[in-house]
mmCIF file of C-alpha atoms and ligand atoms in Angstrom:
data_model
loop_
_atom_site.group_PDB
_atom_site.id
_atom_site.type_symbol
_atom_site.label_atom_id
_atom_site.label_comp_id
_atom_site.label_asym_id
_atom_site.label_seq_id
_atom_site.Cartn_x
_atom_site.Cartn_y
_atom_site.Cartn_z
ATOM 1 C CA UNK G 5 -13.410 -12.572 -13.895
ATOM 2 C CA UNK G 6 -16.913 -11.405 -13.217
ATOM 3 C CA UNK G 7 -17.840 -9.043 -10.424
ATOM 4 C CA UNK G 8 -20.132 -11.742 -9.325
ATOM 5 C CA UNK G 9 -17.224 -14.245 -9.654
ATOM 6 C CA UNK G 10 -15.280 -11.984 -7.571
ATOM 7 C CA UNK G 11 -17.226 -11.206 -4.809
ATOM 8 C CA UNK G 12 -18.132 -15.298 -4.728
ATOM 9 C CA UNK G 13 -13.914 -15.729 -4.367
ATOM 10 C CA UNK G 14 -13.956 -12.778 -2.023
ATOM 11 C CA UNK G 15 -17.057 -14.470 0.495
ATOM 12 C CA UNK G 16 -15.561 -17.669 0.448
ATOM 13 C CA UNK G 17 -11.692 -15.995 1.721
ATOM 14 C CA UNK G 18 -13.462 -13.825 4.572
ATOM 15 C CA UNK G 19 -14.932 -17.189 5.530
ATOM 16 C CA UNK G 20 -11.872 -19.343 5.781
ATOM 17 C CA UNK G 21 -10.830 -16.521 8.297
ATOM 18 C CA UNK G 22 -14.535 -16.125 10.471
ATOM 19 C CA UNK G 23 -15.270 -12.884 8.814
ATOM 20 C CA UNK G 24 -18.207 -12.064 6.738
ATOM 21 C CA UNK G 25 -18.791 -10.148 4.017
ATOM 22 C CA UNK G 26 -20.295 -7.435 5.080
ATOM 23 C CA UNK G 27 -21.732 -4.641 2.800
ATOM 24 C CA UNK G 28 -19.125 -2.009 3.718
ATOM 25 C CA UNK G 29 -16.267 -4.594 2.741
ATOM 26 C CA UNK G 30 -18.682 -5.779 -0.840
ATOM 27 C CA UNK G 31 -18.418 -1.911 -1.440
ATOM 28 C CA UNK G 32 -14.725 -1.479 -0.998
ATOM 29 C CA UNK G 33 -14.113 -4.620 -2.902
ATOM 30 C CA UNK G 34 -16.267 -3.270 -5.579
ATOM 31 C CA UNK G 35 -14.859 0.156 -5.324
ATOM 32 C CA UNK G 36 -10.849 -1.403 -6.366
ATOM 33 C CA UNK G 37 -11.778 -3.696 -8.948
ATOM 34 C CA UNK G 38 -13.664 -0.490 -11.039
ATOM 35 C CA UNK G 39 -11.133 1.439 -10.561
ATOM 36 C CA UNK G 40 -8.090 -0.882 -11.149
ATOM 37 C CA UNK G 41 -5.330 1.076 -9.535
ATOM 38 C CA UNK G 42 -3.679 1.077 -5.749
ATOM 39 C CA UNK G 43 -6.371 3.657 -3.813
ATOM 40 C CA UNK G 44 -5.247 5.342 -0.301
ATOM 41 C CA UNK G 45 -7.876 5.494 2.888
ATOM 42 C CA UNK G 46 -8.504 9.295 1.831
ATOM 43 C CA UNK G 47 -9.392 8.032 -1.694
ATOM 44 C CA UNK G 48 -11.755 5.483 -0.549
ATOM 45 C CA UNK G 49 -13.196 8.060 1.855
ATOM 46 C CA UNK G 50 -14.081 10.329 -1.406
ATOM 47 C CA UNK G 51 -15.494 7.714 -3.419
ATOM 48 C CA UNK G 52 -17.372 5.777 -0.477
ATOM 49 C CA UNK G 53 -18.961 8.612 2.002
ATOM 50 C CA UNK G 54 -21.434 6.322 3.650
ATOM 51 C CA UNK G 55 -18.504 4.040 4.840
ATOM 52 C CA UNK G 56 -16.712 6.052 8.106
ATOM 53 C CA UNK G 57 -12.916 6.335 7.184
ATOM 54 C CA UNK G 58 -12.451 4.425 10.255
ATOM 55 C CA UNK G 59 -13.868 1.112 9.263
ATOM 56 C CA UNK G 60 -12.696 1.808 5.957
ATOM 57 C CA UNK G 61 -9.493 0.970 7.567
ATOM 58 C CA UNK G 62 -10.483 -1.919 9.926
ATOM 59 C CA UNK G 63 -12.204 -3.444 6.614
ATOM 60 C CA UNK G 64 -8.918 -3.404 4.639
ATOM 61 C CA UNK G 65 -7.013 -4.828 7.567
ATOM 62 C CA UNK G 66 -9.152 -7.698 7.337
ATOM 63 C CA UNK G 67 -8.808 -7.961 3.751
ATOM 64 C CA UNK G 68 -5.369 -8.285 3.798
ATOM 65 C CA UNK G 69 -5.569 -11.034 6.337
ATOM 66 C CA UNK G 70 -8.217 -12.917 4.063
ATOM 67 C CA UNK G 71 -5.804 -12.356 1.246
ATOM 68 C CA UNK G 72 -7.936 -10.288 -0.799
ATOM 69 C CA UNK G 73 -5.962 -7.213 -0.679
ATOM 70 C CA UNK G 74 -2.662 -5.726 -1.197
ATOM 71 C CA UNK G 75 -1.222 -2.906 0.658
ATOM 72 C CA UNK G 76 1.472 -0.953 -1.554
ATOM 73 C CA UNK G 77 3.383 1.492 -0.217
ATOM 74 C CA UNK G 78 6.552 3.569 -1.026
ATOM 75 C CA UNK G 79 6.425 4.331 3.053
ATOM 76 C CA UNK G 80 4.520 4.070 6.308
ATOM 77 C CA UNK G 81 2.723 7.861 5.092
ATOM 78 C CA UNK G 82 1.809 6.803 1.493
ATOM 79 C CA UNK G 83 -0.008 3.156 1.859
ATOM 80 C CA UNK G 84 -1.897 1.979 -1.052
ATOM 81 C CA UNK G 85 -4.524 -0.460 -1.400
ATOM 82 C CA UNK G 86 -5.260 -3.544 -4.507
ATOM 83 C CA UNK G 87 -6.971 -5.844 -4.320
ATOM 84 C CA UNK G 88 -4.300 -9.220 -4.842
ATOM 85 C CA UNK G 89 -2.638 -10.040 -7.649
ATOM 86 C CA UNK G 90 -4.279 -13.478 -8.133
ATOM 87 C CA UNK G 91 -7.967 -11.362 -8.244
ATOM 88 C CA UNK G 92 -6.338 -8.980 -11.397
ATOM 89 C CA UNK G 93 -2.960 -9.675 -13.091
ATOM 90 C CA UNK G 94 0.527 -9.526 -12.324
ATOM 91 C CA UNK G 95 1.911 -6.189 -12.714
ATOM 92 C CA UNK G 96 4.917 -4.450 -10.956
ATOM 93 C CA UNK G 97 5.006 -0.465 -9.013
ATOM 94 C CA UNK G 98 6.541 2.739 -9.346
ATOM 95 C CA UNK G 99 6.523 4.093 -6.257
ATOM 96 C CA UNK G 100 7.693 8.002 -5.416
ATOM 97 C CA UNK G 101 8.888 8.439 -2.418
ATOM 98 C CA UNK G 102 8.174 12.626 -2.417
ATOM 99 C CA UNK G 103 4.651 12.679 -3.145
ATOM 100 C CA UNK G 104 2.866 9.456 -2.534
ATOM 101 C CA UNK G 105 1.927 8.226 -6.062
ATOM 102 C CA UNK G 106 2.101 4.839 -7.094
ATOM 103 C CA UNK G 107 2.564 3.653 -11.313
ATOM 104 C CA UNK G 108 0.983 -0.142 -11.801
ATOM 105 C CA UNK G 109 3.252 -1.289 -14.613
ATOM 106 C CA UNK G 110 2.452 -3.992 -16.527
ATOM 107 C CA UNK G 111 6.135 -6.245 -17.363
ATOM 108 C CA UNK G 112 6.363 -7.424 -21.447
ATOM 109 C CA UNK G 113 6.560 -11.249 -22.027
ATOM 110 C CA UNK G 114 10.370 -10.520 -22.683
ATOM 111 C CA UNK G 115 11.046 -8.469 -18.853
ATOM 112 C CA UNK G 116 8.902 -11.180 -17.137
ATOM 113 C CA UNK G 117 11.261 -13.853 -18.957
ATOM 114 C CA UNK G 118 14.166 -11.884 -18.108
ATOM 115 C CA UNK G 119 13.466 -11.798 -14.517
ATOM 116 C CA UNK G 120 12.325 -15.279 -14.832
ATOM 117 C CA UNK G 121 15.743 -16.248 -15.391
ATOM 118 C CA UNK G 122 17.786 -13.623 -12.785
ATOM 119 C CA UNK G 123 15.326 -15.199 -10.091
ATOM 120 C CA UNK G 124 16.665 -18.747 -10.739
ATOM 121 C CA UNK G 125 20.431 -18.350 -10.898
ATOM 122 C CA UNK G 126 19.322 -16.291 -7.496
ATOM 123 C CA UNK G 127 16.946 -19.409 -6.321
ATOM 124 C CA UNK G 128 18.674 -22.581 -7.823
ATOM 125 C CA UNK G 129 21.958 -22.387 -5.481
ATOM 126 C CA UNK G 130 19.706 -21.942 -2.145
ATOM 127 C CA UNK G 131 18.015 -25.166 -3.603
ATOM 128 C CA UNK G 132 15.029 -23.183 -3.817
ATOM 129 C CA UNK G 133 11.592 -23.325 -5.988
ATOM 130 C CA UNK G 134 10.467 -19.774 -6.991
ATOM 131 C CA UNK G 135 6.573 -19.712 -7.535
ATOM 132 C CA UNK G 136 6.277 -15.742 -7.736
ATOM 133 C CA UNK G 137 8.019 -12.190 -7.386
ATOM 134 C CA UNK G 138 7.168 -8.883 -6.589
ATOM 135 C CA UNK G 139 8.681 -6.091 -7.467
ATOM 136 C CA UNK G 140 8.504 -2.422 -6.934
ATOM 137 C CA UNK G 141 10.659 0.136 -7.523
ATOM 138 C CA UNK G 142 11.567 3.708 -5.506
ATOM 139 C CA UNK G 143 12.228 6.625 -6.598
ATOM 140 C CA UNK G 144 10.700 10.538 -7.633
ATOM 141 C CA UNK G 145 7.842 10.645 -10.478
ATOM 142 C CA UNK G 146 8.127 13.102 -13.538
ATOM 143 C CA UNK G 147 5.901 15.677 -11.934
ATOM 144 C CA UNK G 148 8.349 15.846 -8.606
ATOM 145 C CA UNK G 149 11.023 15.324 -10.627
ATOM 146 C CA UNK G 150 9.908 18.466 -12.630
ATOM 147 C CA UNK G 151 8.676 20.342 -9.960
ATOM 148 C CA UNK G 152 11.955 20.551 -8.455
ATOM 149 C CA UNK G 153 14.137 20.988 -11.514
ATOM 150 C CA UNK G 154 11.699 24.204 -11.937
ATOM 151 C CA UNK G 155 12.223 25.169 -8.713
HETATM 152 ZN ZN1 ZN A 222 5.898 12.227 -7.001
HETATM 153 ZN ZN1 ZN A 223 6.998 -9.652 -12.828
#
């Protein structure tokens, strides 16, 4: 996908839901596909100075509700934002709960097949039709891990 393709997607979601796309969300928007990894409100306030932290926020609340972006979190203190999966690919998270940071992994054709199957013997006896999953994990990243073996 384009960046023009994507910002076309993008107007057309803010307008199903009476929002516009206003240049502060365009440079958010613009900001996540670039960089291609989950990016907290402090990041975004580095990268974007002339957009106030505040609306920063307000802008990727209404993103979310236009479906446009993903919030990713390991907790309430560490949220992450993506744009959604259907705008990139389908990847899954490592998410450390001691410092914040978030891993996008990518599955192999064999994991995704894998799960593919665990998520039908789950589905099938509920008579239900699985059309996607998500799936992040918890836990501590090498460098807390390390830091407090060293400790
Ligand atoms: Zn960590
Ligand atoms: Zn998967």
């Amino acid at each position: 996908m384009t960046p023009t393709e994507l910002h076309e997607i993008v107007e057309v979601r803010l307008h199903r839901v009476d929002q516009r796309y206003t240049p502060g969300r365009r440079a958010i928007v613009g900001l996540l596909a670039r960089v291609g990894r989950p990016l907290s409100i402090s990041d975004i306030a580095v990268q974007l100075p002339a957009v106030p932290r505040s609306s920063a926020y307000r802008h990727l609340v209404d993103l979310q509700a236009a479906g446009v972006v993903r919030r990713v979190a390991a907790s309430d203190d560490f949220a992450r934002f993506e744009l959604a999966e259907d705008l990139t690919e389908h990847h899954h998270h490592l998410l450390c709960t001691l410092c914040g940071r978030v891993i996008d992994v990518t599955p192999t054709p064999d994991f995704e097949r894998t799960v593919a199957v665990m998520v039908a013997q789950l589905a099938e006896q509920q008579g239900f039709h699985p059309t996607a999953h998500a799936l992040d994990v918890q836990g501590h990243c090498a460098s807390c891990v390390e830091a407090d073996t060293g400790a």
